[in-house]
CSV table of C-alpha atoms in Angstrom, one decimal:
chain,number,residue,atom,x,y,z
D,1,UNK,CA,73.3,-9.3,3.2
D,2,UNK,CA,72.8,-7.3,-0.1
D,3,UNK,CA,69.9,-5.0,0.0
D,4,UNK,CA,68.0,-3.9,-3.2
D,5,UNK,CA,69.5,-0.6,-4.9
D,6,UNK,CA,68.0,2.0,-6.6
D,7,UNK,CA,69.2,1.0,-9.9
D,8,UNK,CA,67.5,-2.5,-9.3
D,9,UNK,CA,64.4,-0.6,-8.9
D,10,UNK,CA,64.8,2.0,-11.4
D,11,UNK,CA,65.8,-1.5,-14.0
D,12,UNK,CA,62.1,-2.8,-12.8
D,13,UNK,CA,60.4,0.6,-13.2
D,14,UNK,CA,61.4,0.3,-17.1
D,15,UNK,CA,60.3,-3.5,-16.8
D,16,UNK,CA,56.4,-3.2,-15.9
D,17,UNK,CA,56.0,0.0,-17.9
D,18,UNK,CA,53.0,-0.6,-19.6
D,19,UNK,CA,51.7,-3.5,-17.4
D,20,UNK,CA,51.5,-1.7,-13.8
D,21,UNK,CA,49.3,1.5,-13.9
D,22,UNK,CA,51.3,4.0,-12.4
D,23,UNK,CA,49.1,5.0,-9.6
D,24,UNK,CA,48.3,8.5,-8.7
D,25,UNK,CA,48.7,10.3,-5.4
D,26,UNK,CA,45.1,11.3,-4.8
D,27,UNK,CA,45.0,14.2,-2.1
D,28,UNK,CA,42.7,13.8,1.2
D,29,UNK,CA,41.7,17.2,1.7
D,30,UNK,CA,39.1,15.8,4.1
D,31,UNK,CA,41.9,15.3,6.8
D,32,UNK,CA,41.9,18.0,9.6
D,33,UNK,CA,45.4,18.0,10.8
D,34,UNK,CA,47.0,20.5,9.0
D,35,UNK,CA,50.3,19.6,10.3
D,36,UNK,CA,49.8,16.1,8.7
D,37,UNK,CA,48.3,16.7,4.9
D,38,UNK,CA,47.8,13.5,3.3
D,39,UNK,CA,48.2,12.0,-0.1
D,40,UNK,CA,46.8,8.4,-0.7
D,41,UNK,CA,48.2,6.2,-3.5
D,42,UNK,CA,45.9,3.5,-4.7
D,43,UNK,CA,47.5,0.4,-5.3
D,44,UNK,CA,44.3,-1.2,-5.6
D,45,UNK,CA,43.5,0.3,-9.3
D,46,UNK,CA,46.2,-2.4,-10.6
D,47,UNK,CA,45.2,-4.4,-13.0
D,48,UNK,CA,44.9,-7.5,-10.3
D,49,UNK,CA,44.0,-4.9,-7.7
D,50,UNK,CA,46.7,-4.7,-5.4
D,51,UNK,CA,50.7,-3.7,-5.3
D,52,UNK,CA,51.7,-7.2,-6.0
D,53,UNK,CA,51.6,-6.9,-9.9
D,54,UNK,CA,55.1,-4.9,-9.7
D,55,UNK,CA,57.1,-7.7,-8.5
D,56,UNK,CA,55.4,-10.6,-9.3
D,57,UNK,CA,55.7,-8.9,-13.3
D,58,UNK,CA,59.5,-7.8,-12.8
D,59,UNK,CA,60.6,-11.5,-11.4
D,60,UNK,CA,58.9,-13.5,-14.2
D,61,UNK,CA,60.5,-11.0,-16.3
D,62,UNK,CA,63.8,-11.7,-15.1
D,63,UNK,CA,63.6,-15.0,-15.9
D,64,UNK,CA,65.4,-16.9,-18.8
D,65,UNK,CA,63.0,-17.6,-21.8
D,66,UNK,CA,63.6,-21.4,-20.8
D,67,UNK,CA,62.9,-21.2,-17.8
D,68,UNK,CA,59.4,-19.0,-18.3
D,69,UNK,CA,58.7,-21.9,-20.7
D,70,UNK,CA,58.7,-24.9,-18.1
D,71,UNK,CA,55.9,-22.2,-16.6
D,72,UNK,CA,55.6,-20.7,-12.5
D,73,UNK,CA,54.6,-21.7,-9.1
D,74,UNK,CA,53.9,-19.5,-6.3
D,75,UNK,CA,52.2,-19.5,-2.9
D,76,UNK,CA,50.2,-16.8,-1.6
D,77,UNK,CA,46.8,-15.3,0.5
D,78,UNK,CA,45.8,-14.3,-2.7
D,79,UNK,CA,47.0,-10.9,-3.7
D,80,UNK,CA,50.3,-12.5,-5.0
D,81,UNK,CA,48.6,-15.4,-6.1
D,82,UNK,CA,46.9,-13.0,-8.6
D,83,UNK,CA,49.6,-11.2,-10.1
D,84,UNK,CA,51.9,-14.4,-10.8
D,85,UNK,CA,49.0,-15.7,-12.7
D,86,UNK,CA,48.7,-12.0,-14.8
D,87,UNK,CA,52.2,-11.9,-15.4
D,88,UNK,CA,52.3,-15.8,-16.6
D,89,UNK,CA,49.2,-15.1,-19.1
D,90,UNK,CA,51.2,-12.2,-20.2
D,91,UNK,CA,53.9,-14.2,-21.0
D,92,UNK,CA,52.0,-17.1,-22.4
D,93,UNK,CA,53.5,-19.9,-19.7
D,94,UNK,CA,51.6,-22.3,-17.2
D,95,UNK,CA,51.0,-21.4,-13.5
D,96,UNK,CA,50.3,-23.0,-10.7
D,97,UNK,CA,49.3,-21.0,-7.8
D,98,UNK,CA,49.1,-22.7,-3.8
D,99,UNK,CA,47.0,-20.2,-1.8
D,100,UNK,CA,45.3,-21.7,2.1
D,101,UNK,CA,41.8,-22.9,1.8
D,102,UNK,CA,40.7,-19.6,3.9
D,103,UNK,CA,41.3,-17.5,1.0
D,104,UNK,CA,38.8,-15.3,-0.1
D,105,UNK,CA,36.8,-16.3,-2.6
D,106,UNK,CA,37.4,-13.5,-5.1
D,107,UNK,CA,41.0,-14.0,-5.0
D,108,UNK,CA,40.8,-17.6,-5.7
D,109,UNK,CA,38.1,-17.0,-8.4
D,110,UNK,CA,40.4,-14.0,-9.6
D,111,UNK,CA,43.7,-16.1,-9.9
D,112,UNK,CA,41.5,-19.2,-12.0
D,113,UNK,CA,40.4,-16.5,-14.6
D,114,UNK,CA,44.1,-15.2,-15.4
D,115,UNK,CA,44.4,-19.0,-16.5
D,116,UNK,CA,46.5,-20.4,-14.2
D,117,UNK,CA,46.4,-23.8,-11.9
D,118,UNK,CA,45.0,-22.9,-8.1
D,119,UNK,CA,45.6,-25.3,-5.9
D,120,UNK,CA,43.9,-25.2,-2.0
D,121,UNK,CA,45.6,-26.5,0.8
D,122,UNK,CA,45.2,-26.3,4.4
D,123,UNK,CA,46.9,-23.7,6.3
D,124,UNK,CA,50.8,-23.2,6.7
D,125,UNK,CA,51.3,-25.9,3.9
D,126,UNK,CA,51.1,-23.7,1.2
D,127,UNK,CA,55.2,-22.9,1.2
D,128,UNK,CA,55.8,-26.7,0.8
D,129,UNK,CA,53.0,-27.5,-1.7
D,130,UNK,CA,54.9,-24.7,-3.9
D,131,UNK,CA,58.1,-26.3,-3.9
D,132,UNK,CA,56.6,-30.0,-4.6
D,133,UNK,CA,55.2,-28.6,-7.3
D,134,UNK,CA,58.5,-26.8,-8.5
D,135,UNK,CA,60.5,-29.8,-8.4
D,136,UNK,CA,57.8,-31.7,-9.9
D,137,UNK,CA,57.4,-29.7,-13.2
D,138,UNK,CA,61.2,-28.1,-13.5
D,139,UNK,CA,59.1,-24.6,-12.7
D,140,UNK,CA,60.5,-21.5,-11.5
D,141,UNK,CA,59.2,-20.6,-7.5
D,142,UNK,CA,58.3,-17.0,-7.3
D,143,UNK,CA,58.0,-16.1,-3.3
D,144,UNK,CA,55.6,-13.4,-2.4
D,145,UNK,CA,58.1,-11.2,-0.7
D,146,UNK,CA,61.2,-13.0,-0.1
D,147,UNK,CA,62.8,-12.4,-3.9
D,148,UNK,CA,65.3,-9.2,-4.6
D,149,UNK,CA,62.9,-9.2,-7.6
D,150,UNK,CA,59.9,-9.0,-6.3
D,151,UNK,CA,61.2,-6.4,-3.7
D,152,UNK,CA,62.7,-4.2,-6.4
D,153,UNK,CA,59.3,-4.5,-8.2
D,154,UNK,CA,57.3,-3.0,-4.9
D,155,UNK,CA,60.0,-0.8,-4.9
D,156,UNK,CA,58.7,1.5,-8.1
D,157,UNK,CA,55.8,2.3,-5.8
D,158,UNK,CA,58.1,4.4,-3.6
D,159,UNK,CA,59.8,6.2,-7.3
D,160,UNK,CA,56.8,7.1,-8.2
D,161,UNK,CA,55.7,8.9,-5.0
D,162,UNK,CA,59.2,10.9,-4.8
D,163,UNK,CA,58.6,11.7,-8.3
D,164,UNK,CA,55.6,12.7,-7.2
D,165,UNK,CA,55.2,14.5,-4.5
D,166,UNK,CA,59.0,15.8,-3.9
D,167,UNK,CA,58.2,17.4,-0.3
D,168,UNK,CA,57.2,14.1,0.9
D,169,UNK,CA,57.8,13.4,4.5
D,170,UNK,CA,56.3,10.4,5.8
D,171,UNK,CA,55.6,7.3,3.7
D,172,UNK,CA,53.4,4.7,5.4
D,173,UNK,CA,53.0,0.9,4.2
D,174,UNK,CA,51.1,-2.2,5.2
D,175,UNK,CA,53.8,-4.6,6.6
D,176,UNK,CA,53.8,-8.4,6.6
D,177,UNK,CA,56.1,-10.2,4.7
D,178,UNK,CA,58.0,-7.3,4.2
D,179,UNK,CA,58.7,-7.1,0.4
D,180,UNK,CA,56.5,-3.7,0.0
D,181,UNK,CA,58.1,-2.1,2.6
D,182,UNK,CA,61.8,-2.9,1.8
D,183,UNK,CA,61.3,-2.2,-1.8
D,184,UNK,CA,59.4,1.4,-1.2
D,185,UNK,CA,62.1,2.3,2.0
D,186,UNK,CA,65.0,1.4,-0.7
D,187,UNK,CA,63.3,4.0,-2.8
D,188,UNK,CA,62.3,6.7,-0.6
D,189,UNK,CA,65.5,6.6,1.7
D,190,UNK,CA,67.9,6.9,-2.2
D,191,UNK,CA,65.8,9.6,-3.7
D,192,UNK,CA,64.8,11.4,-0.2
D,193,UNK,CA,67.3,10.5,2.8
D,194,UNK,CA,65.8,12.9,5.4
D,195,UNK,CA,62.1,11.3,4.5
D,196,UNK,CA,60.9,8.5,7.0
D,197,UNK,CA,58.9,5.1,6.2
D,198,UNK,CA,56.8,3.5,8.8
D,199,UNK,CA,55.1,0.5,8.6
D,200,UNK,CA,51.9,-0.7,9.7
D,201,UNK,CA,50.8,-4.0,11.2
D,202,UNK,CA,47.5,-5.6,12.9
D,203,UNK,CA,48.5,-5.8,16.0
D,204,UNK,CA,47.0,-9.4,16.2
D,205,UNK,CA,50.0,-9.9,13.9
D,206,UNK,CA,52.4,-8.0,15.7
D,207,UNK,CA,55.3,-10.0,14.6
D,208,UNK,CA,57.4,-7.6,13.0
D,209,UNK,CA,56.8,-4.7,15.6
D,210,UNK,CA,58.5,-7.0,17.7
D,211,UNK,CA,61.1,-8.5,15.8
D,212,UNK,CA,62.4,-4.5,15.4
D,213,UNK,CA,61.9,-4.1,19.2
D,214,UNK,CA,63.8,-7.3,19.9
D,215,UNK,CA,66.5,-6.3,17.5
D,216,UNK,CA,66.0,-9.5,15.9
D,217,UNK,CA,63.2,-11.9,14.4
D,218,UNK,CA,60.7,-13.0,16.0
D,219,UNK,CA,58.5,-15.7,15.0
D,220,UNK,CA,54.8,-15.7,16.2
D,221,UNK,CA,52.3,-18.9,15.6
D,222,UNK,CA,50.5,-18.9,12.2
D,223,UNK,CA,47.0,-19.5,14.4
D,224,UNK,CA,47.9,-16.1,16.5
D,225,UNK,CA,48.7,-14.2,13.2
D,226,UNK,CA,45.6,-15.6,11.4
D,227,UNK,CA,43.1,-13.8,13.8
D,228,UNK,CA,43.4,-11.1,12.1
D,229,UNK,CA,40.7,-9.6,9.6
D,230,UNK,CA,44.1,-8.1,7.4
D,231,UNK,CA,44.6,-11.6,5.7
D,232,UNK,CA,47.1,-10.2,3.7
D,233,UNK,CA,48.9,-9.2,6.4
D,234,UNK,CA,49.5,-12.9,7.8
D,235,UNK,CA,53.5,-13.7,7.0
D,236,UNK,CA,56.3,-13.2,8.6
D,237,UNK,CA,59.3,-11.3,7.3
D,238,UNK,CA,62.2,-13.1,5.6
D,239,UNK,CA,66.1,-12.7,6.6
D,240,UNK,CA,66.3,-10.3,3.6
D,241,UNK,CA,63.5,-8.5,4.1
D,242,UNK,CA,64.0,-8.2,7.6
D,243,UNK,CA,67.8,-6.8,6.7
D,244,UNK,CA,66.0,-4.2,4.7
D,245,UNK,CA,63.8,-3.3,7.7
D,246,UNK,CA,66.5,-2.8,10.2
D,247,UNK,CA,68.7,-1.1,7.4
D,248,UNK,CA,65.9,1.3,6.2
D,249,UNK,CA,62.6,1.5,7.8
D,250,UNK,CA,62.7,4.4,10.7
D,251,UNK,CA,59.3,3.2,12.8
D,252,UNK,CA,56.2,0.9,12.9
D,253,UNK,CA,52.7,1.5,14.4
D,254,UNK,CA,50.4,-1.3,15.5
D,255,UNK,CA,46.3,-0.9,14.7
D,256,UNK,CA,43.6,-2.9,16.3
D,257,UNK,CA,40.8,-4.9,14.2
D,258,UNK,CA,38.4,-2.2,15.1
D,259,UNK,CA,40.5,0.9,13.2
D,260,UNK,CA,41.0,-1.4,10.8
D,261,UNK,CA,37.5,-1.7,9.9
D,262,UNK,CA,37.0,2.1,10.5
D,263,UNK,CA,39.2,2.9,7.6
D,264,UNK,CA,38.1,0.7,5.4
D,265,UNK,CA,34.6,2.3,6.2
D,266,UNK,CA,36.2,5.4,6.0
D,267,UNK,CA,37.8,4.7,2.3
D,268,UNK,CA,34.5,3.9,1.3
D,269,UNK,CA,32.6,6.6,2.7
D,270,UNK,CA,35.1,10.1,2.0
D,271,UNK,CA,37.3,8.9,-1.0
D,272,UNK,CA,35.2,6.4,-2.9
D,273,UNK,CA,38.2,3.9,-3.1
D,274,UNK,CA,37.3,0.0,-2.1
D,275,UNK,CA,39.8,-1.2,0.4
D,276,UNK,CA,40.7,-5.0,1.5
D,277,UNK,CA,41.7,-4.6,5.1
D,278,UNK,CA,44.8,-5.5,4.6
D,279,UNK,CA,45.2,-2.5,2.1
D,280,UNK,CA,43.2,0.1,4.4
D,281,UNK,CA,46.0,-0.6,7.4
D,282,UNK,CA,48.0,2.2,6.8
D,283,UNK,CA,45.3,5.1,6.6
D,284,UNK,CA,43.9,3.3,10.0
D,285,UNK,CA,47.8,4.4,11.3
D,286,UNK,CA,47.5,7.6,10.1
D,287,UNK,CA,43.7,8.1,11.3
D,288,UNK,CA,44.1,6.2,14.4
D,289,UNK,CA,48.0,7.2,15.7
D,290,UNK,CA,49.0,10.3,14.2
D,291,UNK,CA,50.3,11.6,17.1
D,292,UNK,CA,52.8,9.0,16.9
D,293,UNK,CA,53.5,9.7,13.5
D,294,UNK,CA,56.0,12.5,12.4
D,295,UNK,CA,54.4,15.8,11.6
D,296,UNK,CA,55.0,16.7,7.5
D,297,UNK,CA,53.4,15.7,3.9
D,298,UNK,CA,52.4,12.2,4.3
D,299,UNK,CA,51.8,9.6,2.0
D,300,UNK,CA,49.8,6.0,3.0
D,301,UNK,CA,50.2,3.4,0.5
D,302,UNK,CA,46.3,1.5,0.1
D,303,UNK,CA,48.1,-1.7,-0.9
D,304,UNK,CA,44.6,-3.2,-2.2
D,305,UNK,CA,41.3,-4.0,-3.1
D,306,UNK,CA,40.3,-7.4,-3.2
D,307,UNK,CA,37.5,-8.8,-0.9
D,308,UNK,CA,34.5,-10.8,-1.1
D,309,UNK,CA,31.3,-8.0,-1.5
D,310,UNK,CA,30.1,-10.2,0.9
D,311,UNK,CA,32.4,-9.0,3.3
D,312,UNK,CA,32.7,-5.1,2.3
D,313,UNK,CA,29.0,-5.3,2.8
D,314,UNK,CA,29.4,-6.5,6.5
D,315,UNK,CA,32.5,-3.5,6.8
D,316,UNK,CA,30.9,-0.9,6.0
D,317,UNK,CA,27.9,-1.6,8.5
D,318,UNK,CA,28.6,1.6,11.3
């Protein structure tokens, strides 16, 4: 299977210049383990508040100018849902965006304002719905993770820390459907071979942690992986990005619902940033298991920071 190159992502990088902030790496010098400094980088001061601008921007892009002009179609938990929208309002074409009727309000209410079409359905439908709807209107699908596109658009997140900070060492991401982490490990492992990329799942959706220990994918019930608070973090990984996994991503870490509400808190609280728990998952890996982290400059990707205030006012109760 062909995995994303640099020069895909470097193509991308030039693509959503001007659309997708280009984050900063924002320095924790709160943390105590000296052996471990780390550098956040705050994916949700996008425009839509999360990562998923990058690839959902590049794809539509990519696109022939007839087929932006029969519009987009895309299923999501919301975060994706989002940035299709932006990018088809950007390019003046019709959307229609499928997200589960559990989504958070926010997102929904987020994804209705950038103009597009949000359609509710119940959950695990949303994949079909998307491709009804394709076929129906001659519209072009644009997957959440499983697109070369969309991963070489996630995959500017790992230039720009290289660029960065060149004495990175560890680069952790959120994992789910894989398409941030494939992208960033592409990156990371061109520019900086001898730097490692983990990835970091609720371990209530501890599918991918044990698709890489089974050397293989496994597939885990969409009730098992919905119990958990991360929903964001729900999917599964795709034969591509699962390839990119295998190929490129060195280890993964699993965090519990509890440290993922403690770094959420802890966002809040030490570095003023608002964190969705899915986005706050890789600084719980880094507070909650550094010992089984690789000692060195290390950077955690805060993926987003979209959530109800409803609910941020319920996290951030001690």
């Amino acid at each position: 299977m062909n995995l994303v190159t640099i020069d895909d992502i470097t193509a991308a990088a030039a693509r959503i210049a001007g659309t997708a902030v280009r984050t900063p790496l924002l320095p924790c010098p709160w943390t105590t383990a000296s052996d471990r400094p780390l550098w956040i980088k705050p994916e949700s001061l996008q425009p839509v508040g999360a990562f998923k601008i990058r690839g959902a921007y590049n794809a539509v892009a990519r696109l022939s100018d007839e087929q932006r002009a029969r519009g987009v179609v895309a299923y999501s938990s919301g975060n994706h849902a989002q940035a299709v929208a932006y990018a088809a309002r950007a390019f003046g074409v019709p959307a229609w965006i499928v997200v589960p009727e559990h989504t958070p309000r926010v997102k929904v209410e987020a994804t209705r304002s950038h103009g597009a079409e949000v359609v509710l359905v119940p959950v695990g439908e949303r994949e079909s719905r998307a491709h009804e709807i394709a076929e129906r209107e001659g519209a072009a699908l644009i997957p959440p993770f499983d697109h070369p596109d969309v991963i070489a658009g996630q995959g500017t997140i790992g230039l720009e820390i290289i660029a960065d900070l060149p004495t990175v060492d560890v680069v952790l991401a959120p994992v789910s459907g894989g398409g941030l982490i494939s992208g960033v490990a592409a990156a990371v492992k061109a520019l900086k071979p001898d730097a490692q990329v983990w990835a970091v799942e609720p371990e209530l959706a501890g599918d991918t942690a044990a698709s890489l220990k089974a050397g293989k994918r496994v597939s885990w019930p969409i009730e098992d992986r919905n119990r958990t608070i991360a929903d964001g973090l729900q999917s599964q990984p795709s034969d591509l990005t699962f390839a990119h996994e295998q190929a490129l991503v060195d280890g993964i870490i699993t965090v519990s619902e509890d440290e993922i509400r403690d770094a959420v808190r802890f966002l809040a609280n030490r570095t003023r940033l608002v964190a969705e728990p899915s986005g706050a998952t890789s600084v719980a890996g880094y507070l909650h298991h550094a010992t089984e982290l690789p000692k060195g400059n290390t950077v955690a990707i805060l993926s987003g920071g979209n959530l109800d205030p409803e609910t941020l006012h319920d996290l951030l109760k001690p």
